Amino acid sequence: MVMVCYYTHLLTPVGWVRFSIAKPSVLRAETNNPMASDLSSDRSVFRGVSSSSPIRRRDLVFIVNPRGANGRTGKEWKKLLPYLQSRLGSDCNICESLTSGPSHAIDITREAIREGADAVIAVGGDGTLHEVVNGFFWDGKPVANWNTEAVHSTALGLIPLGTGSDFARTLGWKNDPREAIDRIARGVRSQIDVGVISREGEGSHYFINVADIHLSAKAGYYASRYKKFGNLCYVIGALQAFIGHHNQDLRIKVNEGEWQTLSQVTALCVGNAKYFGGGMKITPNADPHSGSLEVVILQDFKWYDFILKLHKLYNGTHLSLNNVTSRNVYTIEVDEISGGGNIFIQSDGEHLGFLPRKLSILPGAIEMIC
């Protein structure tokens, strides 16, 4: 007998166990073939597991976007299951939860944290990681375990299996899912910063990687339409964004100071980490352990500048250019001057709408398995 509520696949010492859920209850488990996980249409939310083992087993929730990278994420995840079982199955209760659409990973993460999961692991690209990070928060506050006497908090984990893995690059991780599983097995934690984006009258939005404004955000908006082309989607998105693009004067307020005017801004990037757009080292001095954000501002760039200087943007040497500036901040408010309401903003590749916005740092907001 296993205590379970609302989730589909549990990995136990004897293999994958699948449940037919009617309502929260104590259910009889039917043991299938250890390789039986088939990325079915069942959806799940972790609700907690009680083990008869005298040693408490870690409860791990793996959130998988099976359609990520044109379905490659689901296929690669299925191939990983035997190694996952051999590496973690003897010490952990494992819940596989497949997302069914946008924001589903946010809901799963919040439920997992409330029910006391030891870790929530994003399986996929930066988009899945972005949703999981947002699931750590609710109504402007961190989500809390319903068990107020719990001795552990829920950690964030990552198995990169998507179109882009820019955050993993910042941490120096190889794009190797088995290596990621080994990290999860060790369970070493480190506190990392999270960026928060706010606007008067709206809820907060969180980012772990890079938030960007104007041309780069517009390029990301278009790139999301071409995910089927892999990393080439970023190039296609940038080309489409250039059509009809005009540099704009913006105003900023740094660390609650006075408003400043920036002329002819091409892009403004706010980094908690270093990379975006499939490997572009846009905020090369950003560090998710630093307690601050790096702001990089590109001004008066022409279309041919990106062709001539693209290599500098990818290797992080663009800060030496005369029309590129960088500073570390704790908060930055950004608004347009023209009042057109058409300056794009995105974070971690997700379109958030248009200016104005305030971006701030939350130091050490999440524990991450590293």
PDB file of N, CA, C and O in Angstrom, residues 30 64 82 102 108 116 130 169 171 202 215 225 233 281 298 317 327 331 364:
ATOM      1  N   GLU A  30      -0.250  -1.342  -8.547  1.00  0.00           N
ATOM      2  CA  GLU A  30      -0.040  -2.445  -9.469  1.00  0.00           C
ATOM      3  C   GLU A  30       1.314  -2.255 -10.124  1.00  0.00           C
ATOM      4  O   GLU A  30       1.552  -1.274 -10.825  1.00  0.00           O
ATOM      5  N   VAL A  64       8.406  17.208 -16.672  1.00  0.00           N
ATOM      6  CA  VAL A  64       8.879  16.959 -18.031  1.00  0.00           C
ATOM      7  C   VAL A  64       7.923  17.599 -19.037  1.00  0.00           C
ATOM      8  O   VAL A  64       6.712  17.388 -18.958  1.00  0.00           O
ATOM      9  N   PRO A  82      16.003   4.223 -17.430  1.00  0.00           N
ATOM     10  CA  PRO A  82      16.781   3.141 -16.806  1.00  0.00           C
ATOM     11  C   PRO A  82      17.938   3.650 -15.947  1.00  0.00           C
ATOM     12  O   PRO A  82      18.170   3.140 -14.850  1.00  0.00           O
ATOM     13  N   PRO A 102       1.042  25.386 -21.518  1.00  0.00           N
ATOM     14  CA  PRO A 102       1.662  26.533 -20.853  1.00  0.00           C
ATOM     15  C   PRO A 102       1.205  26.678 -19.410  1.00  0.00           C
ATOM     16  O   PRO A 102       0.024  26.474 -19.096  1.00  0.00           O
ATOM     17  N   ILE A 108       2.238  22.520 -11.015  1.00  0.00           N
ATOM     18  CA  ILE A 108       2.805  21.294 -10.456  1.00  0.00           C
ATOM     19  C   ILE A 108       3.853  21.634  -9.392  1.00  0.00           C
ATOM     20  O   ILE A 108       3.895  21.028  -8.318  1.00  0.00           O
ATOM     21  N   GLY A 116       5.661  19.198   0.367  1.00  0.00           N
ATOM     22  CA  GLY A 116       6.912  18.833   1.023  1.00  0.00           C
ATOM     23  C   GLY A 116       7.913  18.073   0.201  1.00  0.00           C
ATOM     24  O   GLY A 116       8.774  17.380   0.759  1.00  0.00           O
ATOM     25  N   HIS A 130      12.081  28.063 -16.515  1.00  0.00           N
ATOM     26  CA  HIS A 130      11.456  29.345 -16.199  1.00  0.00           C
ATOM     27  C   HIS A 130      10.116  29.142 -15.488  1.00  0.00           C
ATOM     28  O   HIS A 130       9.831  29.795 -14.479  1.00  0.00           O
ATOM     29  N   ARG A 169      24.709  26.739 -19.003  1.00  0.00           N
ATOM     30  CA  ARG A 169      26.005  27.248 -19.480  1.00  0.00           C
ATOM     31  C   ARG A 169      26.650  28.151 -18.432  1.00  0.00           C
ATOM     32  O   ARG A 169      27.862  28.108 -18.216  1.00  0.00           O
ATOM     33  N   LEU A 171      26.453  28.018 -15.268  1.00  0.00           N
ATOM     34  CA  LEU A 171      26.989  27.218 -14.171  1.00  0.00           C
ATOM     35  C   LEU A 171      28.125  26.313 -14.618  1.00  0.00           C
ATOM     36  O   LEU A 171      28.695  25.577 -13.808  1.00  0.00           O
ATOM     37  N   GLU A 202      -0.179  44.847 -11.431  1.00  0.00           N
ATOM     38  CA  GLU A 202      -0.035  43.491 -11.948  1.00  0.00           C
ATOM     39  C   GLU A 202       0.757  42.640 -10.970  1.00  0.00           C
ATOM     40  O   GLU A 202       1.466  43.140 -10.110  1.00  0.00           O
ATOM     41  N   LEU A 215      14.805  45.323 -28.887  1.00  0.00           N
ATOM     42  CA  LEU A 215      15.055  44.484 -30.062  1.00  0.00           C
ATOM     43  C   LEU A 215      15.235  43.014 -29.708  1.00  0.00           C
ATOM     44  O   LEU A 215      14.647  42.135 -30.351  1.00  0.00           O
ATOM     45  N   ARG A 225       8.169  31.299 -32.374  1.00  0.00           N
ATOM     46  CA  ARG A 225       7.324  30.731 -33.421  1.00  0.00           C
ATOM     47  C   ARG A 225       8.059  29.709 -34.277  1.00  0.00           C
ATOM     48  O   ARG A 225       7.443  29.004 -35.078  1.00  0.00           O
ATOM     49  N   CYS A 233      16.149  29.030 -34.664  1.00  0.00           N
ATOM     50  CA  CYS A 233      14.983  29.885 -34.430  1.00  0.00           C
ATOM     51  C   CYS A 233      15.401  31.269 -33.944  1.00  0.00           C
ATOM     52  O   CYS A 233      14.719  32.263 -34.246  1.00  0.00           O
ATOM     53  N   LYS A 281      26.562  35.337 -24.989  1.00  0.00           N
ATOM     54  CA  LYS A 281      27.043  35.733 -23.657  1.00  0.00           C
ATOM     55  C   LYS A 281      26.785  37.220 -23.443  1.00  0.00           C
ATOM     56  O   LYS A 281      27.694  38.038 -23.384  1.00  0.00           O
ATOM     57  N   LEU A 298      22.817  48.304 -25.117  1.00  0.00           N
ATOM     58  CA  LEU A 298      23.321  48.500 -26.476  1.00  0.00           C
ATOM     59  C   LEU A 298      22.603  49.717 -27.065  1.00  0.00           C
ATOM     60  O   LEU A 298      21.365  49.754 -27.087  1.00  0.00           O
ATOM     61  N   THR A 317      32.716  39.670 -25.397  1.00  0.00           N
ATOM     62  CA  THR A 317      33.688  40.768 -25.447  1.00  0.00           C
ATOM     63  C   THR A 317      33.067  42.072 -25.946  1.00  0.00           C
ATOM     64  O   THR A 317      33.785  43.047 -26.187  1.00  0.00           O
ATOM     65  N   ARG A 327      26.565  47.859 -16.025  1.00  0.00           N
ATOM     66  CA  ARG A 327      26.604  48.239 -14.607  1.00  0.00           C
ATOM     67  C   ARG A 327      25.894  47.163 -13.794  1.00  0.00           C
ATOM     68  O   ARG A 327      25.032  46.445 -14.317  1.00  0.00           O
ATOM     69  N   THR A 331      18.106  47.227  -8.315  1.00  0.00           N
ATOM     70  CA  THR A 331      16.813  47.456  -8.957  1.00  0.00           C
ATOM     71  C   THR A 331      17.021  48.374 -10.152  1.00  0.00           C
ATOM     72  O   THR A 331      17.933  49.207 -10.158  1.00  0.00           O
ATOM     73  N   GLY A 364      19.645  34.931  -3.003  1.00  0.00           N
ATOM     74  CA  GLY A 364      19.528  33.625  -2.371  1.00  0.00           C
ATOM     75  C   GLY A 364      18.113  33.128  -2.214  1.00  0.00           C
ATOM     76  O   GLY A 364      17.785  32.453  -1.243  1.00  0.00           O
TER      77      GLY A 364
END
